[in-house]
Amino acid sequence: MAGPRVLAANVVRAVPRVMTASATASLWRLSAQAGRARLSLTRAPRHCLRVASYSSSAGGAASSPPPPSTLSSSRPATIEVNGKTYTTDEWYNVPQTVLALTGRKLHLQKDHPVAITRQIIESKFSTATYKRYNEFDPVVSTIENFDSLGFPPDHVGRARSDTYYINETTLLRTHTSAHEAELFRASASDGYLISADVYRRDEVDRSHYPVFHQMEGARVWDRTKVPNGDVVAAIYADLAKLPTHDVKVEDPNPPHHPERNPLQSKHHSPEEAEAIAAHLKRSLELMVVEIFTRAKQAAARQDPNYVDEPLRVRWVEAYFPFTSPSWELEVYYQGDWLEVLGCGVSKQELFINADQPQQLGWAFGIGLERIAMLLFQIPDIRLFWSKDERFLSQFTGVQDNLDKLKRFVPFSKYPACWKDVSFWLRSTSAAGGNTAVANVHDFHENDLMEVVREVAGDVVEDVQLKDQFTHPKTGRKSMCYRINYRSLEKTLTNEEANDFHERVRQGLVEKLGVELR
Ligand code: FA5
Ligand code: MG
């Protein structure tokens, strides 16, 4: 976590989400994205650029040893997650606020919008083929989360600044793909769907939360089981059984590309990869068509003046360490292209390592909150965690009758309370004071976010870098962040906001070693 981290933090609002990706990853993303706008739910580009961490081939920060004490000063010797005890070590960086969410399982909570979204997606994949796994524990090994999927040792996704570690080899899964290898080995069905909570250290705003939910799916074929060993014919026969849809899908890319999106030519013929891709794309298009049709029906039911715009969907090339070729599916939504899922032809090494070398197939991963925010028009990702009846009651009965699906009607927001915090980063030469834990070379914005979350949790709506400069004489760097304190449950008194803010300021001194200005 040397120089690049600080540079990255510098550009936080300009090209923000490139910041956690390596130079290689960023360059790759930028070139791959040239010419196409990629925008987020909040219409700021960072949301999608954020995903560079799983779409990139390498990193740079992960192989360095953990810093001496970033945020681990009050580390418990053991922690419990879902009834199991784990021993921590100096890699531990999970705040209590995040740990407390490991038991919530929103994807399984009756009539919760995340669970409704899961159910709608599941409805497009037959139970006969796709076995459901919705109860996997969030604690996995680095092997499951990264190595088994071919993430290189220096991939940025492994960094402690991006991932919640319990100890050096145990973490809170960052994606549902962590369970792919195990399910390919078990080979209990021709396909599966997993839904689960996933954890990523991230910034704080209306569309980012350190915990969200993903749904993962895969479909495999077995060369030794298909008629006449003709896997291409078998896949096309399965494709023919799927319904069609009449949404126009833009798909200008070649089925594979030697540099950008290679065929696994050692393992798959072009015909095989194309058949898998065709089955994959139709399956996922049907799911997206279902979601957006339901969203439009809900809108039309509630707003008689609702103007139906035709759904626009496109496939774009992507990169994941565990699929090739790979794609992302984007949906045109309120004027921008929104990435909804990543997918591809599974890397054959996964099947080989799972002792199933005769199998081949596809996999995808989709974010449930991102879809639910569109489906229900939910404006703030924190709302998913709310226990407020004004939120939860709006979805009652929907899981038993999906035609009751309605858009979320916002209840009045409590007033915002903005407070700024300015501080000096310690340059290495100036270090040596007793709190010089962090300095100009290892300040990472996610660490600041973590302090804020640890102190104020859901009471913080948003944290933004307001200003920064480097002192021309001393070379010291100053940062100023603006924190928006706004509770979802009540009006904060000024004293309460001041108290949170004072504790944030002290937390920054104690945990990051900054000098308040
Ligand atoms: C992955 O996590 C891969 N595991 C997906 C995959 C699975 C690819 C299987 C190939 C085969 P990514 O980081 O892009 O990729 O996340 C996948 C989806 O999760 C995104 O398309 C998005 O819908 C959702 N997502 C990712 N990050 C966030 C976030 N910070 N907030 C909300 N949703 C997110
Ligand atoms: Mg992505």
Coordinates of C-alpha atoms in Angstrom, one line a residue, residues 149-364:
L149 CA -10.8 -19.0 -9.0
G150 CA -7.3 -18.2 -10.4
F151 CA -6.9 -14.8 -8.8
P152 CA -3.1 -14.0 -9.0
P153 CA -1.3 -13.6 -5.7
D154 CA -1.0 -9.9 -6.2
H155 CA -4.5 -9.2 -7.2
V156 CA -5.8 -5.9 -5.7
G157 CA -9.0 -7.6 -4.5
R158 CA -6.9 -9.5 -1.9
A159 CA -5.7 -6.3 -0.2
R160 CA -6.8 -5.6 3.4
S161 CA -8.0 -2.2 2.2
D162 CA -10.6 -3.9 0.0
T163 CA -11.5 -7.1 1.9
Y164 CA -12.5 -8.0 5.5
Y165 CA -10.1 -10.5 6.9
I166 CA -10.7 -12.5 10.1
N167 CA -7.1 -13.8 9.8
E168 CA -4.5 -14.2 7.1
T169 CA -6.3 -17.1 5.5
T170 CA -9.9 -16.5 6.5
L171 CA -12.2 -13.7 5.3
L172 CA -15.8 -12.6 4.7
R173 CA -16.5 -13.6 1.2
T174 CA -16.3 -10.8 -1.3
H175 CA -18.4 -12.6 -3.9
T176 CA -20.6 -15.6 -4.3
S177 CA -18.1 -17.1 -6.7
A178 CA -16.2 -18.2 -3.6
H179 CA -18.4 -21.3 -3.7
E180 CA -18.0 -22.2 -7.4
A181 CA -15.1 -24.7 -6.9
E182 CA -16.8 -26.5 -4.2
L183 CA -20.0 -26.9 -6.1
F184 CA -18.3 -27.9 -9.3
R185 CA -16.5 -30.6 -7.3
A186 CA -19.7 -31.8 -5.7
S187 CA -21.4 -31.9 -9.1
A188 CA -24.7 -32.5 -7.5
S189 CA -26.8 -31.1 -10.4
D190 CA -26.5 -29.7 -14.0
G191 CA -26.7 -26.2 -12.6
Y192 CA -27.0 -24.1 -9.4
L193 CA -28.1 -20.8 -8.0
I194 CA -26.4 -19.4 -4.9
S195 CA -27.7 -16.3 -3.1
A196 CA -25.7 -14.8 -0.2
D197 CA -24.4 -11.8 1.6
V198 CA -21.0 -10.5 0.4
Y199 CA -18.6 -8.1 2.0
R200 CA -16.4 -5.4 0.6
R201 CA -14.6 -2.5 2.3
D202 CA -15.9 0.4 0.4
E203 CA -16.8 4.1 0.5
V204 CA -19.9 5.4 2.1
D205 CA -22.8 6.8 0.0
R206 CA -26.3 6.1 -1.1
S207 CA -25.3 3.2 -3.4
H208 CA -22.4 1.6 -1.5
Y209 CA -22.6 -0.4 1.7
P210 CA -20.0 -2.8 3.1
V211 CA -22.5 -5.6 2.8
F212 CA -24.6 -6.5 -0.2
H213 CA -26.1 -9.6 -1.7
Q214 CA -25.2 -11.5 -4.8
M215 CA -26.7 -14.2 -6.8
E216 CA -24.5 -16.6 -8.6
G217 CA -25.6 -19.1 -11.2
A218 CA -23.9 -21.8 -13.3
R219 CA -24.9 -24.4 -15.9
V220 CA -22.7 -27.3 -16.8
W221 CA -22.7 -30.1 -19.4
D222 CA -20.8 -33.4 -19.1
R223 CA -19.1 -34.6 -22.3
T224 CA -19.5 -38.2 -21.2
K225 CA -23.2 -37.9 -20.5
V226 CA -24.6 -36.0 -23.6
P227 CA -26.0 -38.1 -26.5
N228 CA -23.2 -39.3 -28.8
G229 CA -20.7 -37.2 -26.8
D230 CA -21.9 -34.2 -28.9
V231 CA -21.8 -31.4 -26.4
V232 CA -22.6 -28.7 -29.0
A233 CA -25.8 -30.5 -30.1
A234 CA -26.8 -31.0 -26.5
I235 CA -26.3 -27.4 -25.6
Y236 CA -28.3 -26.2 -28.6
A237 CA -31.0 -28.7 -27.7
D238 CA -31.2 -27.2 -24.2
L239 CA -31.2 -23.7 -25.7
A240 CA -34.2 -24.7 -27.9
K241 CA -36.2 -25.6 -24.8
L242 CA -35.8 -22.0 -23.4
P243 CA -38.5 -19.5 -24.2
T244 CA -37.6 -16.6 -26.6
H245 CA -38.2 -12.9 -25.9
D246 CA -38.7 -9.9 -28.2
V247 CA -36.4 -7.4 -26.6
K248 CA -33.7 -6.1 -28.9
V249 CA -30.3 -6.9 -27.5
E250 CA -27.2 -5.2 -28.8
D251 CA -24.4 -7.6 -29.1
P252 CA -21.7 -6.2 -31.5
N253 CA -18.8 -8.3 -30.1
P254 CA -17.3 -11.3 -31.8
P255 CA -18.0 -14.5 -29.9
H256 CA -14.4 -14.4 -28.7
H257 CA -11.4 -12.3 -29.5
P258 CA -7.8 -13.5 -29.3
E259 CA -6.6 -10.6 -27.2
R260 CA -9.6 -9.0 -25.6
N261 CA -11.7 -12.0 -24.8
P262 CA -10.0 -15.3 -25.7
L263 CA -11.4 -18.7 -26.4
Q264 CA -9.9 -21.4 -24.2
S265 CA -8.6 -23.1 -27.2
K266 CA -6.8 -25.8 -25.3
H267 CA -10.1 -27.0 -23.9
H268 CA -13.0 -25.7 -26.1
S269 CA -13.6 -25.7 -29.8
P270 CA -15.0 -22.4 -31.1
E271 CA -18.4 -24.2 -31.7
E272 CA -18.5 -25.3 -28.0
A273 CA -17.7 -21.9 -26.7
E274 CA -20.3 -20.3 -29.0
A275 CA -22.9 -22.8 -27.9
I276 CA -22.2 -22.2 -24.2
A277 CA -22.3 -18.4 -24.8
A278 CA -25.6 -18.6 -26.7
H279 CA -27.2 -20.6 -23.9
L280 CA -25.7 -18.3 -21.2
K281 CA -26.9 -15.1 -23.0
R282 CA -30.5 -16.3 -23.6
S283 CA -30.8 -17.5 -20.0
L284 CA -29.7 -14.2 -18.6
E285 CA -31.6 -12.1 -21.0
L286 CA -34.8 -13.9 -20.0
M287 CA -34.1 -13.0 -16.4
V288 CA -33.4 -9.4 -17.1
V289 CA -36.5 -9.1 -19.3
E290 CA -38.6 -10.6 -16.4
I291 CA -37.2 -8.1 -13.9
F292 CA -37.7 -5.0 -16.1
T293 CA -41.1 -6.2 -17.2
R294 CA -42.2 -6.4 -13.6
A295 CA -40.6 -3.0 -12.8
K296 CA -42.6 -1.5 -15.6
Q297 CA -45.8 -3.2 -14.6
A298 CA -45.4 -1.8 -11.1
A299 CA -44.7 1.7 -12.4
A300 CA -47.8 1.5 -14.7
R301 CA -50.0 0.3 -11.9
Q302 CA -49.0 3.3 -9.7
D303 CA -48.7 6.0 -12.3
P304 CA -51.4 6.2 -15.0
N305 CA -49.2 8.7 -16.9
Y306 CA -46.3 6.3 -17.0
V307 CA -44.7 6.3 -20.5
D308 CA -43.3 2.9 -21.3
E309 CA -39.9 3.1 -23.0
P310 CA -38.7 0.0 -24.8
L311 CA -36.1 -2.0 -22.8
R312 CA -32.6 -1.6 -24.2
V313 CA -30.0 -4.3 -23.3
R314 CA -26.5 -4.8 -24.5
W315 CA -23.6 -7.2 -24.0
V316 CA -20.1 -5.9 -23.5
E317 CA -16.8 -7.7 -23.3
A318 CA -15.4 -8.1 -19.8
Y319 CA -12.6 -9.9 -17.9
F320 CA -12.8 -12.2 -14.9
P321 CA -10.0 -14.5 -13.7
F322 CA -12.3 -17.4 -13.7
T323 CA -14.2 -17.1 -17.1
S324 CA -13.1 -16.7 -20.7
P325 CA -14.6 -15.3 -22.8
S326 CA -16.5 -13.0 -20.4
W327 CA -19.2 -10.4 -20.6
E328 CA -21.2 -7.9 -18.7
L329 CA -24.9 -7.3 -19.3
E330 CA -25.9 -3.6 -19.3
V331 CA -29.4 -2.2 -19.3
Y332 CA -30.3 1.3 -20.4
Y333 CA -31.9 3.0 -17.5
Q334 CA -32.9 6.6 -17.1
G335 CA -30.5 7.8 -19.7
D336 CA -27.4 5.7 -18.7
W337 CA -26.1 2.2 -19.3
L338 CA -26.1 0.3 -16.0
E339 CA -24.0 -2.8 -15.5
V340 CA -26.2 -5.5 -13.9
L341 CA -24.1 -8.7 -14.0
G342 CA -20.9 -10.3 -15.0
C343 CA -20.6 -13.8 -16.6
G344 CA -18.7 -16.0 -18.9
V345 CA -17.6 -19.4 -20.1
S346 CA -16.1 -21.0 -16.9
K347 CA -12.3 -21.6 -17.0
Q348 CA -11.7 -25.2 -17.6
E349 CA -9.1 -25.2 -14.8
L350 CA -11.9 -25.0 -12.4
F351 CA -13.4 -28.2 -13.6
I352 CA -10.0 -29.9 -13.8
N353 CA -9.1 -28.9 -10.3
A354 CA -12.6 -30.1 -9.2
D355 CA -11.8 -33.6 -10.7
Q356 CA -14.5 -33.0 -13.3
P357 CA -12.4 -32.4 -16.4
Q358 CA -15.1 -33.8 -18.7
Q359 CA -17.5 -31.0 -17.7
L360 CA -17.8 -27.5 -19.2
G361 CA -20.2 -24.6 -18.8
W362 CA -21.0 -21.1 -17.9
A363 CA -21.4 -18.9 -14.7
F364 CA -22.7 -15.5 -13.8

